[in-house]
Amino acid sequence: MEIVAALTVGALVAIGIWLLLDRNLVRVVLGVVVIGNAINLGVLTAGRFGSRAAAFVAQGEVPLQAANPLPQALVLTAIVIGFALFVFALAVLKRTWETHGTTETDRVTALAEEPAPDLPETPLRPGGPA
Amino acid sequence: MSGLLVAPVLVPLATLILCMLLRRNPGVVAALSVAGAALLTLVGLRLVGLAGEGVILAGQMGGWQAPYGISLVIDRLSAAMVAITGVIGLATVVYGLVREGDPAGGRDFHLFVQGLLTGVCGTFITGDVFNLYVWFEVLLIASFALIVLGDGARRLSGTVVYLFLNLLATLLFLLSAGLLYGATGTLNMAELAQLSAAGEIPAGGTVAVVLMLLAFSIKAALFPVFGWLPASYHVAWSPVSALFAGLLTKVGVYALIRIVTLVWPQAGVVHEVLLWVACLTMLVGVLGAAAQTEVRRILSFHIVSQVGYMVLGLALATPLALAGAVFYLIHHIVVKANLFFIGGLAARMAGSERLAAMGGLYARAPWLAILFAIPALSLAGIPPLSGFWAKFVLVKASLDIGAWVAAAVALVTGVFTLLSMSKIWNEAFLKAHPGGAAALREPAGLRPAFAVVAALAAITVLIGLGAGPVMDYANAAAAQLADPSGYIGAVRGAGGQ
């Protein structure tokens, strides 16, 4: 069971890296998501799939055959965080498309290397146009 | 006592929640934010006082005993980092009171700064690897929002670079935390140190820790994985980039110091690798800066080279070198943030941050020039400012164990740093403004910003003149780092909270 999961993680990471290397920002975002999920699966696998019994502890009884609950808790946390970051990345992606009219990574990153713009004579007023 | 343990996280978090509830009134939000940051500074100073007496505060959250509960630990290094975070947080929110030029009109800046402070303080006080990951994510999401604040094509592009490379680093960290748990069965740093001391970390666990160090190296912007930093820090609003310059890479350095000293207290292969990485980081950073022609881009490359010094202290692994690294952290955070603040002010007065389009600031505003000279000379390591002592200790520690190459690289880097700083001095301050003296402007309402810059410069001078007590503290912190038994004892002996 672990070996199947491990191979799946490997395949997913490979797909994710292939997507990350793409020139299109949309695919880069998807690549990060695929890698994120692969790593979640990896964390779960690293904690071993010993048993399917739920890890509920009854009064005065230790469940010897219970599945390891800790990796599950870790992955749940990581999924929630990953989801928030994914949403933010999508928002940045949408704004990039609106602002630059392109999602080509080379052109987007080249813009950050342009010389700094001159600051306006009258600075923006609070609440004014951004 | 237990309240003080969680205060570094609770204070900014409570401020954030209050700010969110009252966000309709920007004046109230700004006042709350300043008060919260001031309170955080006080908490930090109180912690430094406690830690200075040799107390290691520790506690388990949720009432579970270590290693099952999440441990929070505050030793000398953590306490100093929390205090300095409070100072930089306070400086940033006060500078942010100059709302002219605030791209979001004062609406969201304070919320995200408090969120960032929560995450940063969390990383400094946690004693659990997975919890460290969670705090990293907290500070990361706040930093994403801060760097893109105010939109604009150039800023958005810088955000894209910053976003994806930092996301990858945290994913790497998550993977290594999972693998570490799989290999060793624990995520508690103190228990990890115990296992390591007993030689019970399996090969898989070592691989996981090394992977974790790689993730921290990306965060700390070490050679060769520093590319994201100079590609993104210069696009943000100036108080935001000052906050990042002061705190964010140093979170990575702190995590490196914490994990390496706990898992490998004795010098070994990892230290050998870190030594070369540190030397290359110093050199590449400072040479990269030489090619830049904008104030903040020069300063960004210098962050990289300065991080090299701190890692050099970690890599040498003698008590003196570790003390040097701690001293360097404290000195560097203040100086670097201050240089970014001054860069922002100079740009606002000169109308640009391109060196070619700046000038005449010395004639027009000599006090700003002096305020720039103090952190700039300190960064280069000119006595009697704080940077001199930081570099002196590290060079001495290198020579003590015969690491001639490292000492030479540290000195050469200092010379090139001075060169970069004099470039900014000549271009922005000394030469005449290309548009004539009339092109210089003196915007009204910059008083809080000048107060911040002057206060941070005063701290730099104070650390330089009063280097003795600070160095004593750094020495004591290094002693705690070099011998993890105190840390382990505090965590294992602490009761549930």
XYZ file of C-alpha atoms in Angstrom:
627
model
C 0.000 0.000 0.000
C 2.778 2.448 0.927
C 4.670 1.686 -2.256
C 1.624 2.543 -4.386
C 1.148 5.790 -2.506
C 4.852 6.618 -2.779
C 4.851 6.015 -6.532
C 1.734 8.187 -6.852
C 3.489 10.964 -4.969
C 6.482 10.658 -7.289
C 4.304 10.789 -10.393
C 2.342 13.769 -9.096
C 5.498 15.699 -8.220
C 6.864 14.968 -11.702
C 3.663 16.310 -13.264
C 3.763 19.300 -10.941
C 7.336 20.197 -11.848
C 6.549 19.816 -15.543
C 3.670 22.274 -15.055
C 5.865 24.648 -13.020
C 8.365 24.883 -15.840
C 5.698 26.061 -18.260
C 5.750 29.594 -19.624
C 2.075 30.052 -18.892
C 1.306 31.339 -15.402
C -1.975 29.393 -15.294
C -0.044 26.149 -15.538
C 2.437 27.332 -12.929
C -0.422 27.863 -10.466
C -1.778 24.399 -11.275
C 1.714 22.954 -10.854
C 1.993 24.362 -7.344
C -1.403 22.889 -6.484
C -0.474 19.445 -7.839
C 2.822 19.455 -5.949
C 1.027 20.618 -2.817
C -1.387 17.718 -2.988
C 1.403 15.269 -3.774
C 3.230 16.431 -0.676
C 0.091 16.107 1.431
C -0.177 12.502 0.263
C 3.519 12.069 1.005
C 3.097 13.299 4.586
C 0.173 10.919 5.056
C 2.213 8.039 3.636
C 5.224 8.829 5.813
C 3.005 8.230 8.857
C 2.310 4.620 7.623
C -1.027 3.103 6.643
C -1.138 0.417 9.337
C -4.770 0.036 10.023
C -8.168 1.293 9.031
C -9.585 1.419 12.536
C -10.443 4.911 13.735
C -8.283 6.202 16.554
C -11.053 6.661 19.104
C -10.052 6.011 22.679
C -12.780 4.565 24.858
C -12.712 4.819 28.648
C -9.982 2.581 30.092
C -9.079 1.025 26.774
C -6.128 1.544 24.458
C -6.910 0.930 20.763
C -3.911 -1.140 19.697
C -4.931 -1.492 16.072
C -5.894 2.138 15.477
C -4.619 4.122 12.491
C -2.083 6.850 13.273
C -4.159 10.018 13.743
C -1.257 12.509 13.787
C -0.386 12.558 10.052
C -4.089 12.883 9.324
C -4.291 15.923 11.555
C -1.162 17.402 9.959
C -2.490 16.881 6.450
C -5.871 18.371 7.344
C -4.069 21.516 8.507
C -1.912 21.541 5.404
C -4.939 21.129 3.114
C -6.680 24.124 4.681
C -3.550 26.282 4.408
C -2.900 25.064 0.870
C -6.442 25.986 -0.118
C -6.025 29.544 1.185
C -2.747 29.954 -0.685
C -4.311 28.519 -3.851
C -7.123 31.068 -3.679
C -4.592 33.875 -3.225
C -2.535 32.607 -6.154
C -5.682 32.546 -8.302
C -6.481 36.123 -7.291
C -2.963 37.215 -8.264
C -3.335 35.314 -11.528
C -6.616 37.057 -12.348
C -5.158 40.472 -11.538
C -2.071 39.704 -13.621
C -4.249 38.895 -16.597
C -6.265 42.090 -16.118
C -3.193 44.300 -15.640
C -0.743 42.861 -18.128
C -3.117 41.250 -20.574
C -0.839 38.218 -20.601
C 0.010 35.254 -18.419
C 3.386 34.607 -19.987
C 5.816 34.243 -17.120
C 8.776 35.802 -18.947
C 6.920 38.994 -19.709
C 5.392 39.213 -16.245
C 8.701 38.778 -14.409
C 10.559 41.080 -16.813
C 8.232 43.875 -15.694
C 9.510 43.607 -12.125
C 13.037 44.231 -13.427
C 12.103 47.508 -15.117
C 13.571 50.735 -13.735
C 11.699 52.223 -10.819
C 9.032 54.705 -11.882
C 9.321 58.329 -10.808
C 7.209 59.146 -7.781
C 4.333 61.545 -8.392
C 4.826 65.161 -7.325
C 1.707 65.079 -5.165
C 1.575 61.765 -3.336
C -1.635 59.788 -3.295
C -4.111 60.992 -0.760
C -5.557 58.442 1.657
C -8.566 56.808 0.107
C -7.682 58.287 -3.263
C -7.310 56.325 -6.458
C -4.727 53.585 -6.147
C 4.312 33.332 33.737
C 2.245 31.279 31.314
C 0.575 34.441 30.063
C 3.945 35.893 29.190
C 4.826 32.736 27.265
C 1.955 33.127 24.795
C 1.926 36.948 24.837
C 4.261 37.347 21.802
C 1.602 35.656 19.667
C -1.528 36.808 21.493
C -0.705 40.542 21.484
C -0.424 40.988 17.691
C -3.265 38.518 17.108
C -5.598 40.421 19.453
C -4.535 43.684 17.808
C -5.288 42.189 14.413
C -8.769 41.083 15.494
C -9.559 44.458 17.072
C -8.301 46.255 13.967
C -10.491 44.057 11.809
C -13.576 44.769 13.907
C -12.939 48.525 13.802
C -11.614 48.728 10.244
C -14.202 51.288 9.183
C -12.281 53.930 11.070
C -8.681 54.145 9.769
C -7.593 56.502 12.545
C -8.639 54.051 15.261
C -7.006 51.154 13.404
C -3.698 53.033 13.155
C -3.796 53.972 16.843
C -4.603 50.377 17.862
C -1.862 49.051 15.646
C 0.753 51.379 17.142
C -0.428 50.501 20.660
C -0.301 46.765 19.871
C 3.206 46.977 18.454
C 4.354 49.028 21.459
C 2.883 46.414 23.796
C 4.658 43.672 21.836
C 7.939 45.550 22.273
C 7.337 45.769 26.029
C 6.523 42.042 26.179
C 9.735 41.355 24.250
C 11.815 43.473 26.615
C 10.255 41.764 29.652
C 11.093 38.381 28.078
C 14.667 39.521 27.445
C 14.854 40.522 31.114
C 13.605 37.090 32.212
C 15.756 35.188 29.742
C 18.759 37.280 30.742
C 18.525 35.721 34.202
C 18.886 32.316 32.575
C 15.207 31.315 32.743
C 13.945 29.197 29.841
C 10.182 29.658 29.694
C 8.438 26.570 28.340
C 4.924 25.236 28.273
C 2.728 22.718 26.501
C -0.371 23.948 24.742
C -3.707 22.186 25.150
C -2.669 20.488 28.377
C -0.864 17.604 26.653
C 2.550 16.659 27.940
C 5.575 16.880 25.642
C 6.146 15.346 23.136
C 2.399 15.064 22.387
C 1.423 18.653 23.049
C 2.751 21.608 21.083
C 5.626 23.087 23.059
C 6.333 26.782 23.265
C 9.844 27.661 24.413
C 11.450 31.025 25.002
C 15.177 31.024 25.623
C 17.606 33.934 25.252
C 17.669 33.836 21.457
C 13.868 33.654 21.175
C 13.379 36.467 23.672
C 15.817 38.730 21.832
C 14.126 37.969 18.513
C 10.665 38.737 19.927
C 11.920 42.052 21.351
C 13.553 43.095 18.101
C 10.420 42.051 16.182
C 8.416 44.345 18.426
C 10.815 47.232 17.749
C 10.724 46.778 13.978
C 6.942 46.256 14.048
C 6.528 49.499 15.993
C 8.856 51.335 13.614
C 6.914 50.048 10.603
C 3.456 50.989 11.859
C 4.650 54.442 12.960
C 6.290 54.994 9.565
C 2.995 53.794 8.089
C 1.252 56.707 9.797
C 2.641 58.811 6.962
C -0.343 57.862 4.924
C 0.599 59.938 1.925
C 1.717 57.404 -0.570
C -0.064 54.580 1.208
C -1.358 52.678 -1.802
C -4.384 51.352 0.058
C -5.235 54.634 1.766
C -4.516 53.307 5.264
C -7.136 50.588 5.100
C -5.358 47.248 5.137
C -1.712 47.930 5.883
C -2.029 47.695 9.661
C -4.104 44.490 9.561
C -1.521 42.643 7.524
C 1.439 44.010 9.488
C -0.113 42.670 12.690
C -0.779 39.345 10.958
C 2.846 39.211 9.862
C 4.059 40.014 13.391
C 1.868 37.184 14.745
C 3.491 34.716 12.378
C 7.023 35.971 12.955
C 6.699 35.860 16.757
C 5.115 32.406 16.492
C 8.137 31.035 14.638
C 10.425 32.446 17.317
C 8.670 30.841 20.277
C 7.527 27.454 18.975
C 9.279 24.251 19.945
C 7.507 22.016 17.447
C 8.463 21.480 13.825
C 4.948 21.281 12.413
C 3.866 24.281 14.438
C 6.835 26.114 12.938
C 5.428 25.275 9.498
C 2.039 26.708 10.473
C 3.627 29.975 11.695
C 5.640 30.176 8.488
C 2.383 29.992 6.554
C 0.787 32.662 8.742
C 3.600 35.105 8.094
C 3.748 34.100 4.453
C 0.098 34.807 3.662
C 0.355 38.157 5.463
C 3.505 38.984 3.507
C 1.798 38.082 0.203
C -0.971 40.539 0.979
C 1.528 43.214 2.071
C 3.837 42.977 -0.917
C 0.995 43.324 -3.431
C -0.705 46.094 -1.441
C -1.671 48.884 -3.787
C -1.521 47.029 -7.072
C 0.400 48.489 -10.000
C 1.923 46.458 -12.822
C 5.485 46.363 -11.485
C 4.438 45.476 -7.960
C 2.184 42.699 -9.221
C 5.047 41.207 -11.235
C 7.348 41.215 -8.216
C 4.584 39.536 -6.227
C 4.359 36.715 -8.755
C 8.071 35.940 -8.288
C 7.833 36.218 -4.504
C 4.645 34.156 -4.328
C 5.697 31.062 -6.232
C 9.222 30.672 -4.916
C 8.090 31.099 -1.319
C 5.214 28.669 -1.868
C 7.661 26.066 -3.118
C 9.926 26.614 -0.106
C 7.071 26.067 2.337
C 5.918 22.966 0.454
C 9.438 21.607 0.775
C 9.321 22.353 4.488
C 5.969 20.558 4.836
C 7.346 17.501 3.037
C 10.427 17.417 5.246
C 8.285 17.725 8.388
C 6.179 14.757 7.237
C 9.253 12.670 6.394
C 10.865 13.592 9.703
C 7.810 12.387 11.568
C 7.765 9.188 9.520
C 11.427 8.497 10.264
C 11.699 9.529 13.911
C 8.127 9.457 15.216
C 8.374 12.921 16.712
C 8.037 16.545 15.664
C 9.005 18.014 19.015
C 12.330 19.841 18.650
C 13.491 18.997 22.167
C 12.786 15.296 21.671
C 14.539 15.472 18.315
C 17.590 16.908 20.070
C 17.413 14.084 22.614
C 17.235 11.459 19.863
C 20.151 13.088 18.092
C 22.255 13.190 21.261
C 21.560 9.476 21.740
C 22.485 8.817 18.100
C 19.016 7.431 17.396
C 18.056 9.489 14.349
C 17.847 7.050 11.411
C 19.295 7.869 7.991
C 15.843 8.838 6.709
C 15.496 11.353 9.529
C 18.817 12.943 8.625
C 17.689 13.290 5.025
C 14.481 14.941 6.214
C 16.402 17.418 8.377
C 18.717 18.289 5.484
C 15.670 18.859 3.250
C 14.308 21.125 5.972
C 17.561 23.088 6.024
C 17.218 23.553 2.261
C 13.717 24.978 2.770
C 15.031 27.352 5.449
C 17.896 28.345 3.157
C 15.399 29.475 0.521
C 13.617 31.518 3.198
C 16.898 32.970 4.423
C 18.000 33.707 0.820
C 21.260 31.764 0.935
C 23.400 31.056 -2.109
C 22.339 29.553 -4.514
C 18.630 29.887 -3.704
C 18.425 33.634 -3.044
C 17.149 34.684 -6.484
C 13.615 35.485 -5.354
C 14.708 38.198 -2.908
C 16.397 40.788 -5.128
C 13.706 40.105 -7.739
C 10.839 41.125 -5.484
C 11.737 43.246 -2.432
C 12.150 46.485 -4.377
C 8.595 46.562 -5.742
C 6.685 46.922 -2.472
C 5.635 50.090 -0.680
C 8.684 51.343 1.270
C 7.570 50.537 4.866
C 6.567 47.076 3.650
C 9.952 46.387 2.107
C 11.639 47.715 5.247
C 9.585 45.300 7.367
C 10.462 42.411 5.037
C 14.129 43.398 4.918
C 14.280 43.513 8.700
C 12.388 40.393 9.616
C 11.586 37.851 6.901
C 14.950 36.430 5.874
C 15.957 36.496 9.525
C 13.086 34.123 10.300
C 14.815 31.651 7.974
C 18.171 32.296 9.655
C 16.598 31.814 13.078
C 15.065 28.494 11.998
C 18.432 27.376 10.602
C 20.191 28.269 13.858
C 17.522 26.581 15.974
C 17.396 23.280 14.075
C 21.131 22.968 13.402
C 22.135 23.691 17.010
C 19.536 21.266 18.376
C 20.194 18.389 15.989
C 23.941 18.836 15.438
C 25.424 20.739 18.381
C 28.918 19.578 17.366
C 30.561 20.725 14.135
C 30.202 18.198 11.326
C 29.583 17.772 7.626
C 26.558 20.062 7.668
C 28.642 22.861 9.196
C 31.294 22.337 6.549
C 28.710 22.769 3.780
C 27.140 25.757 5.535
C 30.570 27.400 5.754
C 31.031 27.337 1.995
C 27.444 28.405 1.442
C 27.950 31.316 3.839
C 31.131 32.492 2.080
C 29.524 32.295 -1.357
C 26.388 34.040 -0.067
C 28.451 36.946 1.265
C 30.425 37.329 -1.953
C 27.615 36.840 -4.466
C 25.314 39.178 -2.559
C 27.803 42.003 -2.352
C 28.951 41.602 -5.971
C 25.319 41.538 -7.108
C 24.769 44.826 -5.311
C 27.657 46.430 -7.172
C 25.790 46.016 -10.464
C 22.584 47.711 -9.264
C 21.593 51.318 -9.800
C 18.513 51.714 -7.616
C 18.574 52.295 -3.876
C 16.353 49.441 -2.803
C 17.821 46.979 -5.287
C 21.308 47.651 -3.923
C 20.018 47.213 -0.390
C 18.194 43.974 -1.333
C 21.413 42.374 -2.552
C 23.077 43.470 0.650
C 20.453 41.553 2.653
C 21.732 38.425 0.896
C 25.371 39.151 1.673
C 24.604 40.025 5.305
C 22.667 36.792 5.829
C 25.914 35.079 4.831
C 27.634 36.543 7.903
C 25.002 35.114 10.265
C 25.230 31.681 8.673
C 29.016 31.938 8.903
C 28.619 32.239 12.672
C 26.367 29.187 12.701
C 28.729 27.201 10.465
C 31.824 27.844 12.602
C 29.884 26.353 15.530
C 32.181 27.641 18.300
C 30.474 29.469 21.197
C 32.113 32.746 20.127
C 30.936 32.320 16.533
C 27.378 31.543 17.647
C 27.458 34.624 19.861
C 28.621 36.575 16.808
C 25.695 35.217 14.801
C 23.217 36.249 17.517
C 24.802 39.711 17.798
C 24.768 40.025 14.011
C 21.061 39.128 13.872
C 20.156 41.834 16.386
C 22.369 44.476 14.765
C 21.403 43.622 11.207
C 17.615 43.703 11.712
C 17.760 47.263 13.064
C 20.260 48.565 10.516
C 18.720 46.976 7.439
C 15.167 48.030 8.195
C 16.447 51.547 8.882
C 18.277 51.740 5.550
C 15.087 50.774 3.716
C 13.118 53.402 5.672
C 15.699 56.061 4.786
C 15.738 54.882 1.182
C 11.982 55.421 1.093
C 12.306 58.935 2.524
C 15.145 59.857 0.171
C 13.131 58.599 -2.804
C 10.126 60.628 -1.748
C 12.240 63.787 -1.494
C 14.235 63.225 -4.676
C 11.248 62.000 -6.674
C 12.774 58.663 -7.659
C 14.833 55.812 -6.297
C 16.952 55.471 -9.427
C 20.366 56.765 -8.418
C 20.754 58.548 -11.758
C 17.633 60.602 -11.066
C 18.538 61.418 -7.463
C 20.915 63.904 -5.909
C 21.290 67.087 -3.907
C 19.962 65.602 -0.693
C 23.030 66.484 1.361
C 22.690 70.174 0.532
C 18.946 70.177 1.081
C 18.560 67.822 4.023
C 21.889 67.263 5.800
C 20.192 65.581 8.784
C 18.781 62.901 6.488
C 22.284 62.395 5.100
C 23.668 61.929 8.612
C 20.846 59.549 9.475
C 21.732 57.556 6.343
C 25.435 57.572 7.168
C 24.954 55.961 10.585
C 23.303 52.664 9.481
C 25.281 52.651 6.212
C 28.630 52.792 8.029
C 27.347 50.334 10.584
C 26.394 47.910 7.787
C 29.905 48.159 6.374
C 31.406 47.577 9.834
C 33.004 50.900 10.715
C 33.811 51.351 14.430
C 32.335 52.220 16.848
C 28.936 51.328 15.325
C 27.158 48.031 15.946
C 28.268 46.425 12.672
C 31.918 46.719 13.622
C 31.512 44.540 16.723
C 29.354 42.037 14.854
C 31.967 41.632 12.107
C 34.870 41.764 14.561
C 33.508 38.853 16.595
C 32.831 36.748 13.502
C 36.260 37.402 11.977
C 37.926 36.645 15.301
C 35.921 33.422 15.632
C 37.004 32.412 12.101
C 40.658 33.091 12.806
C 40.466 31.258 16.141
C 39.734 27.970 14.406
C 41.929 28.698 11.406
C 39.148 29.370 8.888
C 41.310 31.874 6.980
C 39.197 31.806 3.845
C 36.032 32.675 5.755
C 37.747 35.524 7.593
C 39.146 36.908 4.326
C 35.759 36.682 2.602
C 34.092 38.456 5.537
C 36.616 41.310 5.374
C 36.470 41.653 1.578
C 32.669 41.690 1.744
C 32.898 44.510 4.277
C 35.032 46.566 1.874
C 32.607 46.036 -0.994
C 29.702 46.936 1.300
C 31.404 50.236 2.030
C 31.814 50.726 -1.711
C 28.074 50.199 -2.320
C 27.128 52.521 0.501
C 29.442 55.245 -0.793
C 27.840 54.786 -4.209
C 24.433 55.597 -2.714
C 26.014 58.443 -0.733
C 27.678 59.981 -3.791
C 24.751 59.575 -6.148
C 21.767 60.305 -3.928
C 23.193 62.712 -1.400
C 26.329 64.405 -2.660
C 25.957 65.095 -6.377
C 23.598 67.816 -7.618
C 20.069 66.757 -8.508
C 19.821 66.322 -12.305
C 16.657 68.416 -12.315
C 18.264 71.263 -10.344
C 17.697 72.110 -6.685
C 14.090 73.067 -7.431
C 13.301 69.441 -8.328
C 13.836 68.389 -4.722
C 10.727 68.468 -2.619
C 10.042 68.367 1.048
C 6.653 66.742 1.490
C 4.771 67.782 4.605
C 3.762 65.330 7.308
C 6.845 63.120 7.197
C 7.592 63.780 10.862
C 6.671 60.265 12.182
C 8.903 58.731 9.511
C 11.860 60.888 10.529
C 11.238 60.012 14.184
C 11.386 56.303 13.279
C 14.597 56.689 11.306
C 16.249 58.719 14.072
C 15.179 56.242 16.762
C 16.550 53.247 14.842
C 19.817 55.112 14.167
C 20.032 55.840 17.905
C 19.584 52.115 18.642
C 22.424 51.346 16.207
C 24.719 53.818 17.958
C 23.663 52.501 21.374
C 24.382 48.883 20.400
C 27.756 50.073 19.134
C 28.721 52.090 22.199
C 27.191 49.661 24.688
C 28.407 46.573 22.881
C 29.547 45.005 26.180
C 26.131 44.169 27.677
C 24.713 43.151 24.283
C 27.717 40.912 23.666
C 27.329 39.395 27.142
C 23.721 38.586 26.315
C 24.739 37.136 22.943
C 27.431 35.035 24.622
C 24.904 33.686 27.109
C 22.434 32.982 24.290
C 25.168 31.148 22.387
C 25.965 29.097 25.493
C 22.325 28.005 25.602
C 22.453 27.133 21.897
C 25.727 25.223 22.162
C 24.404 23.010 24.928
C 20.813 21.956 24.185
C 20.392 20.126 27.505
C 18.888 23.205 29.156
C 16.398 23.550 26.312
C 15.486 19.860 26.461
C 15.147 19.943 30.231
C 12.877 22.991 30.129
C 10.569 21.428 27.539
C 10.413 17.977 29.133
C 9.944 19.432 32.598
C 7.241 21.915 31.628
C 3.699 21.145 32.663
C 0.572 21.483 30.555
C -0.979 24.889 30.257
